[in-house]
Coordinates of C-alpha atoms and ligand atoms in Angstrom, one line a residue:
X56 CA 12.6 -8.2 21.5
X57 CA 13.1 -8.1 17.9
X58 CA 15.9 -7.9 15.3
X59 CA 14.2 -6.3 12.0
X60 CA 15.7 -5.6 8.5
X61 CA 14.2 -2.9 6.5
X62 CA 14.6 -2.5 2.9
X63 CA 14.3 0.8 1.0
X64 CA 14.6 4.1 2.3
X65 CA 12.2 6.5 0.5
X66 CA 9.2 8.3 1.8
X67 CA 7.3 5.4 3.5
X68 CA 10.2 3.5 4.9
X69 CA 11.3 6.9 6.6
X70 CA 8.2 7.0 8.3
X71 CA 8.0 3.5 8.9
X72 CA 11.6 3.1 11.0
X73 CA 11.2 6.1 12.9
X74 CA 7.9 4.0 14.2
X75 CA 9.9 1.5 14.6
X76 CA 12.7 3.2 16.8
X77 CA 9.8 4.8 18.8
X78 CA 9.1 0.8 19.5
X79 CA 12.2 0.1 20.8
X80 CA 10.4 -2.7 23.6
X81 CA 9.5 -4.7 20.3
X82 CA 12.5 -3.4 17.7
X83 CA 15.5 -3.5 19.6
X84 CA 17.9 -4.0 16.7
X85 CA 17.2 -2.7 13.3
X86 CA 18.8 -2.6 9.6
X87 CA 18.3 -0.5 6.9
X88 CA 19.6 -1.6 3.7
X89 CA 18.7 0.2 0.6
X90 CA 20.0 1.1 -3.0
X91 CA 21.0 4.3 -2.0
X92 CA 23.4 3.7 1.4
X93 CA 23.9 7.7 1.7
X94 CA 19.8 7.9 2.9
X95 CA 20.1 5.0 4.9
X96 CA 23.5 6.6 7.0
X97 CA 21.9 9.8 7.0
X98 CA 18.6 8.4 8.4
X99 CA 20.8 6.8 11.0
X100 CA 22.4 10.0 11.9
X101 CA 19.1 11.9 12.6
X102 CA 17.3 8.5 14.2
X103 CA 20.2 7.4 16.6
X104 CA 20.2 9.6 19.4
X105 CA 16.4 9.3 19.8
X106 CA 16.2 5.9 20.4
X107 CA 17.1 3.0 22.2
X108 CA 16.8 0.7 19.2
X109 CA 20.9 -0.1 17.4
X110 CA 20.8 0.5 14.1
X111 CA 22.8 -0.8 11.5
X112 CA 22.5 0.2 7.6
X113 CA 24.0 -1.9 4.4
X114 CA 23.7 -1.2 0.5
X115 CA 21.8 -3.9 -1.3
X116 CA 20.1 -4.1 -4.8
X117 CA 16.9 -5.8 -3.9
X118 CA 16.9 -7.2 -7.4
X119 CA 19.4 -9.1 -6.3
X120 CA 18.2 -12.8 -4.5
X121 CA 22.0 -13.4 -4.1
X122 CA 22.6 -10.3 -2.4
X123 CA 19.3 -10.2 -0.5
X124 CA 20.7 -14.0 0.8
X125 CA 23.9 -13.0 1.9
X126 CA 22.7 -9.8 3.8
X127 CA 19.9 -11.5 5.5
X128 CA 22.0 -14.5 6.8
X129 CA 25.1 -12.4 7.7
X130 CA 22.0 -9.9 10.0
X131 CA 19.7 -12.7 10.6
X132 CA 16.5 -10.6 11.2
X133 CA 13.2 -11.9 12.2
X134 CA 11.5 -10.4 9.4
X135 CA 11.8 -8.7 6.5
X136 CA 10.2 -5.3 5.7
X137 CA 9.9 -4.8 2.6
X138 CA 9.4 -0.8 1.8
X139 CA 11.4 -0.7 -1.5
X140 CA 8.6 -0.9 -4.9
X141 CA 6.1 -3.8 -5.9
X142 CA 8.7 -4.6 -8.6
X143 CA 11.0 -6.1 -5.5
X144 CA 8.1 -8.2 -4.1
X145 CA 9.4 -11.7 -5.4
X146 CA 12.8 -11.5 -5.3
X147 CA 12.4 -10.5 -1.4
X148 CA 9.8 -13.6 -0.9
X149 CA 12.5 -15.8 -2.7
X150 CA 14.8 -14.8 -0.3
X151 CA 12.9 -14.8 2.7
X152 CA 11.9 -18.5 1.4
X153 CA 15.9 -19.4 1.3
X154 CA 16.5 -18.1 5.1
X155 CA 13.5 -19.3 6.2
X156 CA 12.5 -15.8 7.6
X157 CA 9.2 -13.4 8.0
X158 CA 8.1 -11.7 5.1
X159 CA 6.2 -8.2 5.2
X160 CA 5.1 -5.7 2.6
X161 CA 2.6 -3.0 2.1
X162 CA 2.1 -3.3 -2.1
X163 CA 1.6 -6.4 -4.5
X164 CA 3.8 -7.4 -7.2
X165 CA 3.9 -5.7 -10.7
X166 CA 6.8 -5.7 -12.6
X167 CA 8.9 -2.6 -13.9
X168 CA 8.9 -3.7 -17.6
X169 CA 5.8 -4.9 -18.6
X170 CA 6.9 -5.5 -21.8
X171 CA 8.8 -8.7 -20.8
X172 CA 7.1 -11.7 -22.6
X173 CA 6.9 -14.0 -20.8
X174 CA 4.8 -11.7 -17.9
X175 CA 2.9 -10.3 -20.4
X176 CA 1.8 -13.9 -21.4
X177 CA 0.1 -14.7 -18.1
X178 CA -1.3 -11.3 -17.6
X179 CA -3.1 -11.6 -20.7
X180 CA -4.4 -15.0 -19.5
X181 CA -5.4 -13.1 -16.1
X182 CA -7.3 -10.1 -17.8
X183 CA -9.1 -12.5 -19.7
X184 CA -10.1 -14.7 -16.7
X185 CA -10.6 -12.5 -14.2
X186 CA -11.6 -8.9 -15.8
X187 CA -9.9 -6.7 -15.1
X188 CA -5.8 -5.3 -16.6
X189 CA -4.4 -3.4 -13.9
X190 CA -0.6 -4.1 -14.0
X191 CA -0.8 -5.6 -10.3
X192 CA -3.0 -8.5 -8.7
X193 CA -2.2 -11.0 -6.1
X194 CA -1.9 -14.1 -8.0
X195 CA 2.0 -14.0 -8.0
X196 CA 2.4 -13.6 -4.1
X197 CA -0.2 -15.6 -3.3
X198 CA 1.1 -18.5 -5.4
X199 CA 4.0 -18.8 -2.6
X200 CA 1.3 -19.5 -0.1
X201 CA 2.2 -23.1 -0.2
X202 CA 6.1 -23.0 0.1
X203 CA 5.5 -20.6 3.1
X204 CA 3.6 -22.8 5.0
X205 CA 6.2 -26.0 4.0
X206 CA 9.0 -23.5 5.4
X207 CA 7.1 -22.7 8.6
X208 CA 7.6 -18.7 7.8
X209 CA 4.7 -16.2 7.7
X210 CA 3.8 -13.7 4.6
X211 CA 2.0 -10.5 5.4
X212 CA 1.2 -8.8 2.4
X213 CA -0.5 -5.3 1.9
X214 CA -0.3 -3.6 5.4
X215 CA 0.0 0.1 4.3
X216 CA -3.1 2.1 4.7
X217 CA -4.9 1.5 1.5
X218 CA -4.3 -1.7 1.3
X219 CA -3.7 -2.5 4.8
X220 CA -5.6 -0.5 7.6
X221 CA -8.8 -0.4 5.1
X222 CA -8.8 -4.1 5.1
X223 CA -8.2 -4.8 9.0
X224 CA -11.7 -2.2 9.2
X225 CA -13.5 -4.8 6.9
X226 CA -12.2 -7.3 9.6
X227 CA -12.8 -5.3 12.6
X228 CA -16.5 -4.4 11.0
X229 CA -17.2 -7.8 10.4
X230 CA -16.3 -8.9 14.2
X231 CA -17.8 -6.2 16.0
X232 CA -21.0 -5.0 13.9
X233 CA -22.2 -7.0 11.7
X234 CA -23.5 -10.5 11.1
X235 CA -22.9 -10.3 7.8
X236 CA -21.5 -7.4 5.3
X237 CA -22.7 -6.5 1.8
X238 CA -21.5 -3.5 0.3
X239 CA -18.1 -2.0 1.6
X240 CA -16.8 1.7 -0.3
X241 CA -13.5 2.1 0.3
X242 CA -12.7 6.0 0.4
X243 CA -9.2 7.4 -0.2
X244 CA -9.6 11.5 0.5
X245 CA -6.4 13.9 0.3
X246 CA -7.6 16.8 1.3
X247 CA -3.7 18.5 1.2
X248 CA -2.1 20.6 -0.8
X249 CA 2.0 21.1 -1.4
X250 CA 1.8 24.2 -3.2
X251 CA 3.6 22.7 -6.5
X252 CA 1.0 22.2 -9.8
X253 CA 2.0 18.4 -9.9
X254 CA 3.5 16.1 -7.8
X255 CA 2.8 12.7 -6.4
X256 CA 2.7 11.8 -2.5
X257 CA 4.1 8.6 -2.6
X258 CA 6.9 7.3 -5.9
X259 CA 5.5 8.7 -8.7
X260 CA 6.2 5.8 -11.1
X261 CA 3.6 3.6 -9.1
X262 CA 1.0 5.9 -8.2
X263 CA 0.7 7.2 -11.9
X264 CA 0.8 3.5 -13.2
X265 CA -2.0 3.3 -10.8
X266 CA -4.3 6.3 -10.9
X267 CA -4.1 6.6 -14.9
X268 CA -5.2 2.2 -15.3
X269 CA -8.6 1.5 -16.0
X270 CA -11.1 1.4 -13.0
X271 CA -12.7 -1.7 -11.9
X272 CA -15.4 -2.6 -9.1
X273 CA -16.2 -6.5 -7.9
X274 CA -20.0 -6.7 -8.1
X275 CA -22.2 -10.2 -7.3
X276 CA -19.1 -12.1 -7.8
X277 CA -17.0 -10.8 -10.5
X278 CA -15.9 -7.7 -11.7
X279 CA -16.5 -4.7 -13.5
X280 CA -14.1 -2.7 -15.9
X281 CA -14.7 0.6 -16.8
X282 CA -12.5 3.3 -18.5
X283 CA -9.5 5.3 -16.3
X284 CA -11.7 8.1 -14.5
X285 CA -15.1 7.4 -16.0
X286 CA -17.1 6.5 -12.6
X287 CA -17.5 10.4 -10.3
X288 CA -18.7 11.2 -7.3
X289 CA -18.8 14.2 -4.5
X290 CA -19.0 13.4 -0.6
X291 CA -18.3 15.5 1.9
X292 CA -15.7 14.3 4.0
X293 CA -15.7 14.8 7.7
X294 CA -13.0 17.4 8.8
X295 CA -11.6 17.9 4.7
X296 CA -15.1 19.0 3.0
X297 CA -16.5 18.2 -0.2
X298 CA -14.4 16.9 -2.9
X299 CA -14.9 14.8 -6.7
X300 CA -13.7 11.3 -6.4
X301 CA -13.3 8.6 -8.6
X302 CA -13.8 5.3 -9.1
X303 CA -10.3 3.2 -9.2
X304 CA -9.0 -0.5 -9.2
X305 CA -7.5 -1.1 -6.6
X306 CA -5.6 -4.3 -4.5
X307 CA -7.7 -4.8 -1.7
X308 CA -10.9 -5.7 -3.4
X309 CA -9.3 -8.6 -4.9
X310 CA -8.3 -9.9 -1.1
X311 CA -11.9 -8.3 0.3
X312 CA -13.9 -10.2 -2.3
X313 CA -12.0 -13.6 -1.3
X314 CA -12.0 -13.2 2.7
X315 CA -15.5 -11.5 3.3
X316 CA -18.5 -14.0 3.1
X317 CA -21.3 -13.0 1.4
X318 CA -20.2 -9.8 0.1
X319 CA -22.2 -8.3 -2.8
X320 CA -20.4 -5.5 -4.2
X321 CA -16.7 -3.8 -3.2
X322 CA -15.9 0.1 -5.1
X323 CA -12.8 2.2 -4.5
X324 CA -12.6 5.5 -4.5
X325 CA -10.3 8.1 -4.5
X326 CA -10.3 11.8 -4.8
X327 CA -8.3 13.9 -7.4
X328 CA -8.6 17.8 -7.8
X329 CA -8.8 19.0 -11.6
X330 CA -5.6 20.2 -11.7
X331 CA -3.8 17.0 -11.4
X332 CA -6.6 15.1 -13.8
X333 CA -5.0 17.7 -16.6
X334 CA -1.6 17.1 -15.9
X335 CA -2.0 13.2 -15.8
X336 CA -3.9 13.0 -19.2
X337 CA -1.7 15.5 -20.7
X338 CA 1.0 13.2 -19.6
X339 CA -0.3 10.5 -20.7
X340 CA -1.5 11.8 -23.9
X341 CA 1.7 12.9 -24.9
X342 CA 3.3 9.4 -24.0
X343 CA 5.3 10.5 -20.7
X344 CA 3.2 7.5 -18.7
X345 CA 4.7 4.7 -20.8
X346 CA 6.8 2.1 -19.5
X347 CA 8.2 1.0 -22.9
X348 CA 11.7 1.9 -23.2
X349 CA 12.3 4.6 -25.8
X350 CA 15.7 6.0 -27.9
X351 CA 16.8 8.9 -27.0
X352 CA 20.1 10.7 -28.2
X353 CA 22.1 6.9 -28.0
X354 CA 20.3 5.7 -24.7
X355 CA 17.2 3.9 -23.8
X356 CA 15.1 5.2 -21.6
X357 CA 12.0 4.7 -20.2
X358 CA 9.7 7.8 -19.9
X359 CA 7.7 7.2 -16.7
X360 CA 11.2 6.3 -14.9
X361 CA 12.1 10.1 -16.5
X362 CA 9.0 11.9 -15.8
X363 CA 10.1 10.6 -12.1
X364 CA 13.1 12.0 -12.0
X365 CA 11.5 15.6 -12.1
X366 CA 8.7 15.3 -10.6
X367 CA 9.8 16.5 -6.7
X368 CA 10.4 13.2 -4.5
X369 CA 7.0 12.8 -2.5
X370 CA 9.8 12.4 1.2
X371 CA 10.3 16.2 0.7
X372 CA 6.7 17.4 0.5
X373 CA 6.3 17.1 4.3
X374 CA 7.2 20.9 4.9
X375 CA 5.2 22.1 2.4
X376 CA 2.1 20.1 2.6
X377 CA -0.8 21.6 4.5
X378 CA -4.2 20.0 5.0
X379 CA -5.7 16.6 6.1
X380 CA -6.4 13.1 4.9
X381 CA -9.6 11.0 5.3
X382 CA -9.5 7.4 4.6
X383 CA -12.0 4.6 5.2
X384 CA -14.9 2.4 4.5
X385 CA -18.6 3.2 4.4
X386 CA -19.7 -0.4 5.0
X387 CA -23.5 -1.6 4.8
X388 CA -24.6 -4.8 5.9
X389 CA -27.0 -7.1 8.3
X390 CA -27.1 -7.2 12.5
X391 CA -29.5 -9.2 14.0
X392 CA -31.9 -9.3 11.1
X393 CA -31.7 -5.2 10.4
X394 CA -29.8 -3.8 7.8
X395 CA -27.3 -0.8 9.1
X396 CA -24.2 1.1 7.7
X397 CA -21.3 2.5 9.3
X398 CA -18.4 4.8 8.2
X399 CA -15.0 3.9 9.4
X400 CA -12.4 6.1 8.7
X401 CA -8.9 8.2 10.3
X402 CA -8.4 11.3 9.7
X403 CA -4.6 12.7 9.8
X404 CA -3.0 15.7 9.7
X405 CA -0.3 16.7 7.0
X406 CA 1.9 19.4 9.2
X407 CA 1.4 17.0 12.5
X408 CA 2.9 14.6 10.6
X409 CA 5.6 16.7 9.7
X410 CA 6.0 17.9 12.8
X411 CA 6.5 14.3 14.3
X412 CA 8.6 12.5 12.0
X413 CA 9.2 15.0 9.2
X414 CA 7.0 13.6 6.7
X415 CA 3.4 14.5 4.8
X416 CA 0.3 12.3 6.3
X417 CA 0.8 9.8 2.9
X418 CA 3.9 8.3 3.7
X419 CA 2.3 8.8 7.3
X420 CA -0.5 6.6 6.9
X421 CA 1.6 3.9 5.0
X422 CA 4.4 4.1 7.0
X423 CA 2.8 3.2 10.4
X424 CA 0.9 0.3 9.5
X425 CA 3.7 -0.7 8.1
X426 CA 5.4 -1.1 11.2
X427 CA 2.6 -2.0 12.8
X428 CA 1.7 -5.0 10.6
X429 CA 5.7 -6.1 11.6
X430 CA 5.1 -5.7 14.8
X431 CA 1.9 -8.4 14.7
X432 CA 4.5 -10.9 12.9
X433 CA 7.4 -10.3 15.3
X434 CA 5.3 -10.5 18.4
X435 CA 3.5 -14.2 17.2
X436 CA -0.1 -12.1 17.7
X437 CA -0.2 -12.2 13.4
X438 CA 1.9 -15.5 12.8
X439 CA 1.1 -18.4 11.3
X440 CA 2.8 -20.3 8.3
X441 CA 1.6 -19.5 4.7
X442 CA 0.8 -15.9 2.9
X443 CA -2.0 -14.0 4.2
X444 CA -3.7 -10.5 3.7
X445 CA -4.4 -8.1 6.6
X446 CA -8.2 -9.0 6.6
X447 CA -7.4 -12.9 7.2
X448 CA -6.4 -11.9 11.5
X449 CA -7.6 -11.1 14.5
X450 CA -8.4 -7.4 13.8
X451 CA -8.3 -6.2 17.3
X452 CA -4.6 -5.9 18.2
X453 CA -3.6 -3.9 15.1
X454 CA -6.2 -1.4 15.1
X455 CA -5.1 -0.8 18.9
X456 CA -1.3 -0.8 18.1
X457 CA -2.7 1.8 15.0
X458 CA -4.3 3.8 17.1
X459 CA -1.2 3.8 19.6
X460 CA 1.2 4.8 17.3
X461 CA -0.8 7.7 15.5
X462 CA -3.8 6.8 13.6
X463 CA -6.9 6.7 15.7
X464 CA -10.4 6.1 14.2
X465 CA -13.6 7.2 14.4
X466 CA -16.9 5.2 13.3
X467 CA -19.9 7.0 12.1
X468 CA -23.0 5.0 12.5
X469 CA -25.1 6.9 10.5
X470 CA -23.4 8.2 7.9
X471 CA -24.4 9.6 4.0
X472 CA -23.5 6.8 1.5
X473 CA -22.2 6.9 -1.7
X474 CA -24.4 6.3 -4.4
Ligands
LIG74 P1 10.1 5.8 -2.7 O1 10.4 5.8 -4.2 O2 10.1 7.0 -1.9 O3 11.1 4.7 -2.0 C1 11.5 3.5 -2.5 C2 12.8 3.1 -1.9 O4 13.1 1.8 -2.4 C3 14.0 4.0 -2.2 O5 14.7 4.2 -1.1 C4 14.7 3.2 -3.3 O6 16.1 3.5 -3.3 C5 14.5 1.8 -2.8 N1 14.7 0.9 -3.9 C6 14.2 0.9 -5.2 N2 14.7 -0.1 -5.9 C7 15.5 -0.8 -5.1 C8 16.3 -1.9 -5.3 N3 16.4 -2.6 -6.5 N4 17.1 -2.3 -4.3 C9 17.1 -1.7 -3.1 N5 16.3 -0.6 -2.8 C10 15.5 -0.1 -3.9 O7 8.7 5.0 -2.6 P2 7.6 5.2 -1.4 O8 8.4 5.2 -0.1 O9 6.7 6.3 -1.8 O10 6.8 3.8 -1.5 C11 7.4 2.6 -1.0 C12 6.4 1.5 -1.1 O11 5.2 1.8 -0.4 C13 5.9 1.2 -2.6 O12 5.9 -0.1 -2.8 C14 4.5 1.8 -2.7 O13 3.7 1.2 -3.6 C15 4.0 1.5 -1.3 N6 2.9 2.3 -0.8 C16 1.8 1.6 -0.2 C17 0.7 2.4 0.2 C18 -0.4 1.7 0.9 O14 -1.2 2.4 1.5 N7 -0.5 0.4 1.0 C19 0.6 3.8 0.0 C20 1.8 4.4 -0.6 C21 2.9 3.7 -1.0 P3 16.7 4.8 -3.9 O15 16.7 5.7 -2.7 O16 18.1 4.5 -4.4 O17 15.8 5.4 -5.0

């Protein structure tokens, strides 16, 4: 029996907590606390009579390590899930640290104003070091690795689907098929559609930040940059069809690239219809993208955190959103002396989703390893002191506890690869 606090309430958390009240053997007692307290009561409302797990909700601003301190010793969790945006990822750690208490999350540390000097200084440093200038990498939550272990409290970082679930197949590919892997393509397919010309399926600020970076690939031990969108392909994915996809940065590769020996090259794809391609440039060409604070009629603000606020919130797409997701690896690599390849992937249903929990299959896929990856932590299966990735465990129980809670998979053993 566990007592977990979850902060944010947006499209993922949603998903994530009514997992989690569906788990009431493991989650017995649960807190939301989020900016907004109105979504966490109202969640409450629809959640409570379904379940056998109390609920409590509370406002914090996750900003805040004083705040985050007081609320987590007043509740006194057993971990922390951390649902709100990357920009939170430290100040939640540094509290966690202070409490002495389980940290999870399912995206790595950027920050919201990349502007600020002093980050900017270090970036710099890691662009030139490492290759590649995505706004995220691990280094910052990774360098708490040390005080973790010293505190005795566990980090799991990353355990959404993409990171998260695409990592734990890596792991699970690794134990159960190979001797050794090679080549891994990750694949990220949205096959749905919501109806509306643009719109984002998970916050808009992060995924645009994301999607419109340059694209980078790890290749015979470092890595390759190459311009936003400039590396396409077409596969045809098993129960969506054929679709373009391109070439991305992404986190995982930087954890994949550390944790799996002898791996030669790691690519990340994802697929994007033309439609939103035109938008996004067009956005970005006119400077809507930015995330340097701009003048307008006597206050400052900051176009990407504008464009936000109309674009529709990704929660509400669930009704709307028709279709089906395929996500997963297409993995080459050596068993017993012969090369072989296999393809690794869920496949997920927008309007089953909806049905279920009242979300589309993006916050869907995040939202249940999420709570699964908590789970791992709260049950000792996934603890140990120190900050870890989902590839660095024992694959087998989460893919199980995935596959219980709504995201089977199937694995093609002779499947096309990407060229
Ligand atoms: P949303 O914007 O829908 O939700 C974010 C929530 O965090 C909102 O409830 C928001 O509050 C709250 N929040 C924001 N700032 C603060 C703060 N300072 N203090 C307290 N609460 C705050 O985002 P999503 O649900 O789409 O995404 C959540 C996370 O999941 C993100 O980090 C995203 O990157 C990650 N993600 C990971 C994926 C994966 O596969 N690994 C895939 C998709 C998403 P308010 O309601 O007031 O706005």
């Amino acid at each position: 029996m566990a007592r977990i606090m979850v902060i944010g309430c947006g499209g993922v958390a949603g998903v994530a907590i009514a997992k989690i009240c569906q788990n009431s053997e493991v989650f017995d007692e649960l807190m939301i606390a989020s900016r907004t307290v109105a979504k966490c009561d109202a969640l409450k409302e629809k959640l409570a009579p379904t379940t056998k797990t109390k609920i409590t909700t509370a406002r914090v601003d996750a900003d805040s390590k004083d705040e985050l301190v007081k609320l987590i010793n007043a509740y006194k969790p057993d971990a922390v899930l951390n649902l709100a945006l990357p920009y939170q990822d430290l100040t939640i750690m540094d509290a966690c640290l202070e409490c002495k208490v389980d940290y999870i999350d399912t995206a790595n540390y950027e920050p919201e104003d990349t502007d600020d000097p002093e980050w900017r200084k270090i970036y710099e440093k890691r662009c030139k070091d490492l290759g590649f200038s995505a706004y995220f990498d691990y280094s910052w939550q990774w360098a708490y690795k040390e005080k973790f272990e010293k505190a005795g409290i566990t980090g799991l970082l990353g355990t959404g689907f993409d990171p998260g679930v695409t990592s734990v197949f890596a792991a699970y590919a690794l134990k159960h098929y190979f001797d050794e892997i090679h080549y891994i393509d990750i694949l990220d397919c949205n096959g749905g559609d919501h109806g509306y010309p643009f719109a984002t399926n998970f916050n808009p600020e992060i995924n645009l930040r994301e999607v419109s970076a340059p694209g980078s690939y790890w290749e015979n031990s470092k890595w390759v940059e190459i311009p936003a969108m400039s590396i396409k392909r077409e596969y045809n994915f098993p129960e969506v069809g054929m679709k373009d996809m391109y070439l991305l940065h992404h986190e995982e590769i930087e954890a994949l690239a550390k944790n799996i020996p002898g791996v030669k090259r790691i690519r990340f794809f994802m697929t994007f219809g033309q439609s939103y391609l035109t938008h996004m440039k067009c956005l970005e060409n006119v400077g809507m993208l930015s995330t340097t604070p701009v003048e307008f009629e006597g206050h400052q603000i900051v176009p990407i955190q504008f464009l936000k606020a109309l674009l529709p919130d990704p929660a509400t797409l669930g009704p709307r959103t028709v279709g089906k997701t395929n996500i997963g690896n297409i993995i080459t690599g050596v068993k017993d002396g012969k090369e072989k390849t296999i393809y690794i992937y869920n496949v997920c249903d927008h309007q089953e989703c909806y049905k279920e929990v009242g979300s589309q299959a993006i916050s869907y896929t995040t939202g249940v390893p999420a709570m699964v990856g908590a789970m791992m932590v709260v049950k000792g299966l996934w603890k140990k002191p120190g900050v870890f990735t989902t590839d660095e465990f024992d694959p087998d129980p989460y893919i199980e506890a995935l596959a219980k809670f709504g995201l089977p998979f199937v694995v093609d053993e002779n499947p096309t690869t990407v060229e």
